[in-house]
JSON list of C-alpha atoms in Angstrom, two decimals:
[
{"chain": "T", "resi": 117, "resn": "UNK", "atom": "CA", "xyz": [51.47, 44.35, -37.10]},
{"chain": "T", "resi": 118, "resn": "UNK", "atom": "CA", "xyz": [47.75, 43.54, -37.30]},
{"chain": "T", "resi": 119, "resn": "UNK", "atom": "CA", "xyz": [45.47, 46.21, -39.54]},
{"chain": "T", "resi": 120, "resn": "UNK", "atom": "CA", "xyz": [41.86, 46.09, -39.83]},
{"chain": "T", "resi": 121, "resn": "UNK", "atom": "CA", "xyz": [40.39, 48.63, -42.09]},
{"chain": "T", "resi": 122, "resn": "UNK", "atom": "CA", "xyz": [37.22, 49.07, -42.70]},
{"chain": "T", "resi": 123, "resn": "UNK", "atom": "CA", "xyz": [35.03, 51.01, -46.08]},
{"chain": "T", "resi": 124, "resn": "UNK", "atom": "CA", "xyz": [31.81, 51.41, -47.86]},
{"chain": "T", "resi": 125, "resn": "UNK", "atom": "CA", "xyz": [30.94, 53.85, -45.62]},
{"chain": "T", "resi": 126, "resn": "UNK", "atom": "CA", "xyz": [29.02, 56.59, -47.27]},
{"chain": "T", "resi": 127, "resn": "UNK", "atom": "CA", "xyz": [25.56, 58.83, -47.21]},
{"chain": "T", "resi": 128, "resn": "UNK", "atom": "CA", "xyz": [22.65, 57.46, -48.31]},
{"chain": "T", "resi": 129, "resn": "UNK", "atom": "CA", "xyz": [18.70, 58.29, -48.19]},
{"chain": "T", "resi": 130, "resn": "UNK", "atom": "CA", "xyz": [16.34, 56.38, -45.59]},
{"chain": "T", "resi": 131, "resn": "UNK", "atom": "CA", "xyz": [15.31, 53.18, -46.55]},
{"chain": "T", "resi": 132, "resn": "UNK", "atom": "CA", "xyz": [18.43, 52.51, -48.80]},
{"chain": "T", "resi": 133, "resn": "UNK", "atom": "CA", "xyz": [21.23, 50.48, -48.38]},
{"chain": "T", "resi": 134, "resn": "UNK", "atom": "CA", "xyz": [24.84, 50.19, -47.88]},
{"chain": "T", "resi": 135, "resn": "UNK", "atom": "CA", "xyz": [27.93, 47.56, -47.68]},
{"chain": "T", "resi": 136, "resn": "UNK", "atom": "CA", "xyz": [30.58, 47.70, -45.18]},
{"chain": "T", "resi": 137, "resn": "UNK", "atom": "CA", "xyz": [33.51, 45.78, -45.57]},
{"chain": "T", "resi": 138, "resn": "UNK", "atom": "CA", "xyz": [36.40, 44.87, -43.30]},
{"chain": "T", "resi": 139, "resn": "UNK", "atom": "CA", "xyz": [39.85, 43.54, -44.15]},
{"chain": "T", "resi": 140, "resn": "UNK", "atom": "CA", "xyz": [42.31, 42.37, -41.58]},
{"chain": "T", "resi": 141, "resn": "UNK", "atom": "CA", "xyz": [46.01, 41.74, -41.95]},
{"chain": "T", "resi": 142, "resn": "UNK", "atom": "CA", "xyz": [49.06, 40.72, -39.48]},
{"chain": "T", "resi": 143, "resn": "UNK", "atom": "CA", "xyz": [46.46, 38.45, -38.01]},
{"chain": "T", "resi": 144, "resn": "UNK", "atom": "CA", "xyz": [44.98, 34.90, -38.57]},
{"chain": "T", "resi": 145, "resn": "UNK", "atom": "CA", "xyz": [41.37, 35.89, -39.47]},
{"chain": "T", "resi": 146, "resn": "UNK", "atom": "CA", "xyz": [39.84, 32.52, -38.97]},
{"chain": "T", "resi": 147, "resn": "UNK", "atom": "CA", "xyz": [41.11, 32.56, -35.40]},
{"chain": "T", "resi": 148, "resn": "UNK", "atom": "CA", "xyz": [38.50, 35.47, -34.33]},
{"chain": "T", "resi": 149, "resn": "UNK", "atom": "CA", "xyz": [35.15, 35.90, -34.14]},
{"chain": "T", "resi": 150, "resn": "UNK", "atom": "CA", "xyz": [34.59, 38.71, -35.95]},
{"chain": "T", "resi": 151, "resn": "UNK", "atom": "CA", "xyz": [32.24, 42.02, -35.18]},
{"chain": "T", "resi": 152, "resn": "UNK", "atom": "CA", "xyz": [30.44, 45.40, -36.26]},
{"chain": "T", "resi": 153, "resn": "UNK", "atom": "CA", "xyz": [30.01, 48.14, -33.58]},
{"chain": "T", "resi": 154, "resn": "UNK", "atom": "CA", "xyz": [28.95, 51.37, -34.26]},
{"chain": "T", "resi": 155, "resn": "UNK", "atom": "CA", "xyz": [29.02, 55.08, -32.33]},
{"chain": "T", "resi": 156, "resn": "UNK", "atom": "CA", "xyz": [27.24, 57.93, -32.96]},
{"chain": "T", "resi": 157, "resn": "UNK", "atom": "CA", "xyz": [28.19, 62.14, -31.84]},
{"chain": "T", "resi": 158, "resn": "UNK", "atom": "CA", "xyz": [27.26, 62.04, -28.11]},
{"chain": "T", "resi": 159, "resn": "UNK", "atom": "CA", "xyz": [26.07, 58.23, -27.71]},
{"chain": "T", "resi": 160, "resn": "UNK", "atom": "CA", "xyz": [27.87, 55.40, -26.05]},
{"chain": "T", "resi": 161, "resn": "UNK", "atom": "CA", "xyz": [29.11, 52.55, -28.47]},
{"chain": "T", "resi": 162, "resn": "UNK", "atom": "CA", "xyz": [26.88, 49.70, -29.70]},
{"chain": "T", "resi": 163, "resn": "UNK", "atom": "CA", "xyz": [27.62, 46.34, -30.49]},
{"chain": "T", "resi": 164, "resn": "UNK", "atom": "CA", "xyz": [25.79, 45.83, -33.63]},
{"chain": "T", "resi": 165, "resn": "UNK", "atom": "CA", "xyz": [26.62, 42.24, -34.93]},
{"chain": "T", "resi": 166, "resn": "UNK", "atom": "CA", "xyz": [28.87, 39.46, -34.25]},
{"chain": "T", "resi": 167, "resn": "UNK", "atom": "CA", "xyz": [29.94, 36.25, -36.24]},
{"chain": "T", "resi": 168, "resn": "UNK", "atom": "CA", "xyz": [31.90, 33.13, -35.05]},
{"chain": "T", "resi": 169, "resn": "UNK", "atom": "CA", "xyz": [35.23, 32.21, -36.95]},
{"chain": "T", "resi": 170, "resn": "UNK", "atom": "CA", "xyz": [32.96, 30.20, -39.42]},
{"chain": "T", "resi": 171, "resn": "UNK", "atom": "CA", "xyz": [30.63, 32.45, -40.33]},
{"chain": "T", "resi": 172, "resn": "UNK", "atom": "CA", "xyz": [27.85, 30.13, -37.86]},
{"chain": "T", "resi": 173, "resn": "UNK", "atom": "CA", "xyz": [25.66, 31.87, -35.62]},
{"chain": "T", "resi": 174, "resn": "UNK", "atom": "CA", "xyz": [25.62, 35.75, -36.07]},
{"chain": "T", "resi": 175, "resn": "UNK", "atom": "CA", "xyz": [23.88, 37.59, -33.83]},
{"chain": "T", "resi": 176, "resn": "UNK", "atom": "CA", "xyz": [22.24, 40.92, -33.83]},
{"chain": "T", "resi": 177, "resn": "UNK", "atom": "CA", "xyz": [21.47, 44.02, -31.85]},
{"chain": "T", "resi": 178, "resn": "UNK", "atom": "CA", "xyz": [17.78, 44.33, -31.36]},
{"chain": "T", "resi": 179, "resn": "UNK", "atom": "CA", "xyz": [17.48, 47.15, -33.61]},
{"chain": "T", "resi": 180, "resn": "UNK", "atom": "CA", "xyz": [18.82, 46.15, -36.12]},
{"chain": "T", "resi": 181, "resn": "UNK", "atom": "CA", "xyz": [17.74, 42.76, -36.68]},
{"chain": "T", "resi": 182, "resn": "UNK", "atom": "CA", "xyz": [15.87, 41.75, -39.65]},
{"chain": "T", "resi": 183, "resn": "UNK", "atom": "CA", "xyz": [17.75, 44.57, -41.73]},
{"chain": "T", "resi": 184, "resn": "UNK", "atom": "CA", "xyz": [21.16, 43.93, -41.06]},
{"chain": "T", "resi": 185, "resn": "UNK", "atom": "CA", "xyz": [23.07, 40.53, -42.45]},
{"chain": "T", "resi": 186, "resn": "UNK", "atom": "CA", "xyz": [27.06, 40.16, -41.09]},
{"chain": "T", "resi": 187, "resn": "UNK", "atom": "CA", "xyz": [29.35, 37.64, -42.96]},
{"chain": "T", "resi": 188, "resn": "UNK", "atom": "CA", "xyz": [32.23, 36.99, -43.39]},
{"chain": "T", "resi": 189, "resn": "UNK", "atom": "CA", "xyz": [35.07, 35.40, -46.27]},
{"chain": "T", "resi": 190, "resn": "UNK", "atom": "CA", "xyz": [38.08, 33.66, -44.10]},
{"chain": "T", "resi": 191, "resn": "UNK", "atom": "CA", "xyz": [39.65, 33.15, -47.76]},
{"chain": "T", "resi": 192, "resn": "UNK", "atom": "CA", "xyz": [39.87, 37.27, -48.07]},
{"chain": "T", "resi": 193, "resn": "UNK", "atom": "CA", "xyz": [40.49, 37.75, -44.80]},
{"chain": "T", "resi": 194, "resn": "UNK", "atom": "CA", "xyz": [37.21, 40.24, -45.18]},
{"chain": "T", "resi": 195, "resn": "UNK", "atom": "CA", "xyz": [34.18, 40.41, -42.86]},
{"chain": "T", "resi": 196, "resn": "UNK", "atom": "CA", "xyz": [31.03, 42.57, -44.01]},
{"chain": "T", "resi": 197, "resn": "UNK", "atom": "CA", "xyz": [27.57, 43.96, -43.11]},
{"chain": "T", "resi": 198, "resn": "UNK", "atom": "CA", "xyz": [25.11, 44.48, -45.07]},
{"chain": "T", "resi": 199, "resn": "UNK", "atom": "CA", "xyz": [22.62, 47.31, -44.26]},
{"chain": "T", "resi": 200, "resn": "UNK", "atom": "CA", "xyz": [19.06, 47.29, -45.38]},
{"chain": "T", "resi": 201, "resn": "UNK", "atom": "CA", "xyz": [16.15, 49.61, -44.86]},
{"chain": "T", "resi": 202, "resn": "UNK", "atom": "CA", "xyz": [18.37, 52.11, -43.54]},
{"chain": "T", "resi": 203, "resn": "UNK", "atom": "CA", "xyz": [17.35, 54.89, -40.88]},
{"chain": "T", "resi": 204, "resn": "UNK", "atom": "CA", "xyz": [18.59, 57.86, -39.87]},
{"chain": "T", "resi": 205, "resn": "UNK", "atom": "CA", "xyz": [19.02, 56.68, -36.46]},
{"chain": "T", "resi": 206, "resn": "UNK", "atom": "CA", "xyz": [21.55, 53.94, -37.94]},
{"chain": "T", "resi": 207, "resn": "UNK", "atom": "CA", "xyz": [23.86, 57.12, -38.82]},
{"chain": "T", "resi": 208, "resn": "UNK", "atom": "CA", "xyz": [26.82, 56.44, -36.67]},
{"chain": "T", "resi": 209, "resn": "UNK", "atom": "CA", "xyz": [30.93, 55.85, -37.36]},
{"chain": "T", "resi": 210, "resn": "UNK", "atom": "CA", "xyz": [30.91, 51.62, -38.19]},
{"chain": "T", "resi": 211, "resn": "UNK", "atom": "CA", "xyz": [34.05, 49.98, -36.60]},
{"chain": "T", "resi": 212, "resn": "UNK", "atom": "CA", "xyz": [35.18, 46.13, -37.38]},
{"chain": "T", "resi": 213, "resn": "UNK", "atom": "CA", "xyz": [36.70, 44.27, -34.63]},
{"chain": "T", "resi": 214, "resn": "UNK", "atom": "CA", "xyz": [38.52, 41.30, -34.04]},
{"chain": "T", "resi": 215, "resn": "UNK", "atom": "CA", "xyz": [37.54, 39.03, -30.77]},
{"chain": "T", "resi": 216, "resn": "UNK", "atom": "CA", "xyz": [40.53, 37.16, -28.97]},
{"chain": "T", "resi": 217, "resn": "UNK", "atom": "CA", "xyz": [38.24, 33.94, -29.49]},
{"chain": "T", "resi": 218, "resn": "UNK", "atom": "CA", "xyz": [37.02, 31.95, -31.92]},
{"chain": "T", "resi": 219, "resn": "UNK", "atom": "CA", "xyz": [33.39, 32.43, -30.60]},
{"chain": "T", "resi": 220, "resn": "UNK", "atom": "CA", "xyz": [31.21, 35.90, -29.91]},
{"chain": "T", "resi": 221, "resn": "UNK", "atom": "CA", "xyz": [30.30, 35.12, -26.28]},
{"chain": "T", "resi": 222, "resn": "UNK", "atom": "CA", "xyz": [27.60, 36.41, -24.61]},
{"chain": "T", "resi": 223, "resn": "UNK", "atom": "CA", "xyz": [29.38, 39.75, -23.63]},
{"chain": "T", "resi": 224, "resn": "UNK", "atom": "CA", "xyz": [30.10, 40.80, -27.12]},
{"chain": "T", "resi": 225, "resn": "UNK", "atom": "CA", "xyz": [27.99, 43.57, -27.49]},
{"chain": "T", "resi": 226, "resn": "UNK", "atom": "CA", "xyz": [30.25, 45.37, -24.91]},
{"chain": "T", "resi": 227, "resn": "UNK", "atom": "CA", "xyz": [33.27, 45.28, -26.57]},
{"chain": "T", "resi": 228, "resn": "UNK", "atom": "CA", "xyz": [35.46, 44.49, -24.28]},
{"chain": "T", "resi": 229, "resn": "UNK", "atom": "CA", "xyz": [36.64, 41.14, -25.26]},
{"chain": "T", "resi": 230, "resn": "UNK", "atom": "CA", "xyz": [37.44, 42.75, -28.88]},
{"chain": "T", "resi": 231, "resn": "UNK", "atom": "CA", "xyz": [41.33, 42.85, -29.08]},
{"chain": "T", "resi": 232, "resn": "UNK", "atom": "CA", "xyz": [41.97, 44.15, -32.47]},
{"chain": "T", "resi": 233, "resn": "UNK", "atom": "CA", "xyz": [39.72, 47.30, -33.81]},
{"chain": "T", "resi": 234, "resn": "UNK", "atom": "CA", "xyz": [39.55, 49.63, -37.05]},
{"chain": "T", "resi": 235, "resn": "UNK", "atom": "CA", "xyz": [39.72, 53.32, -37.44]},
{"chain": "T", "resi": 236, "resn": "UNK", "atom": "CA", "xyz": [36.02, 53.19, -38.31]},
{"chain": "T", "resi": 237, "resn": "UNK", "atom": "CA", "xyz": [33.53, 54.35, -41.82]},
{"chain": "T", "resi": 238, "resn": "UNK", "atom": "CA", "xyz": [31.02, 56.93, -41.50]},
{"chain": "T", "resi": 239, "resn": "UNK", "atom": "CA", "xyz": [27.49, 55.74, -42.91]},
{"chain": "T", "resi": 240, "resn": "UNK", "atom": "CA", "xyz": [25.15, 58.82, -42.71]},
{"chain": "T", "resi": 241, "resn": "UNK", "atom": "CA", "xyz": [21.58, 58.20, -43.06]},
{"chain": "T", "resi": 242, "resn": "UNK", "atom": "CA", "xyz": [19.43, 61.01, -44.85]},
{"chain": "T", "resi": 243, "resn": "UNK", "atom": "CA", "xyz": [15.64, 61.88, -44.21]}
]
């Protein structure tokens, strides 16, 4: 039974920073590309970051390039994002997902080629 669960959620002032981190279990993590997608109350979801099975490559939504750095440990089975220069329109519920390839794709910031997917962390961003 695969389990991804992610933490380090929390609330934090603008212009801080916080650490998400993702562990996944019943799976073999170097098999996935690995990703961050986030949803906030009333907005669709957005693909934030993706990372191929090797940690190569990561790519980044627009806005949150430059402040945001994915990577990943395949020896802990744990991916993570690191959040810089936070804003409060990054305050959104954070979910980890697995992709059923090795490599992000060009669709990844949909989602819908993301087969496994945790119950989410809630990073609030304060004024």
């Amino acid at each position: 039974q695969v389990q991804v669960v992610e933490s380090g959620g929390g609330l934090v002032q603008a212009g801080g920073s916080l650490r998400l981190s993702c562990t996944a279990s019943g799976m073999t993590f170097s098999d996935h590309a690995m990703g961050w997608f986030r949803q906030a109350p009333g907005e669709e979801r957005e693909g934030v970051s993706c990372i191929e099975w090797n940690g190569a490559s990561p790519v980044y939504a627009d806005s949150v390039k430059g402040r945001f750095t994915i990577s990943r440990d395949n020896a802990k089975n744990t991916l993570y994002l690191q959040m810089n220069s936070l804003k409060p329109e990054d305050t959104a519920m954070y979910y980890c997902a697995a992709h059923r390839a090795l490599y992000c794709e060009a669709s990844w910031p949909s989602g819908v080629r993301f087969i496994y997917w945790g119950q989410g962390t809630q990073a609030t961003v304060s004024s």
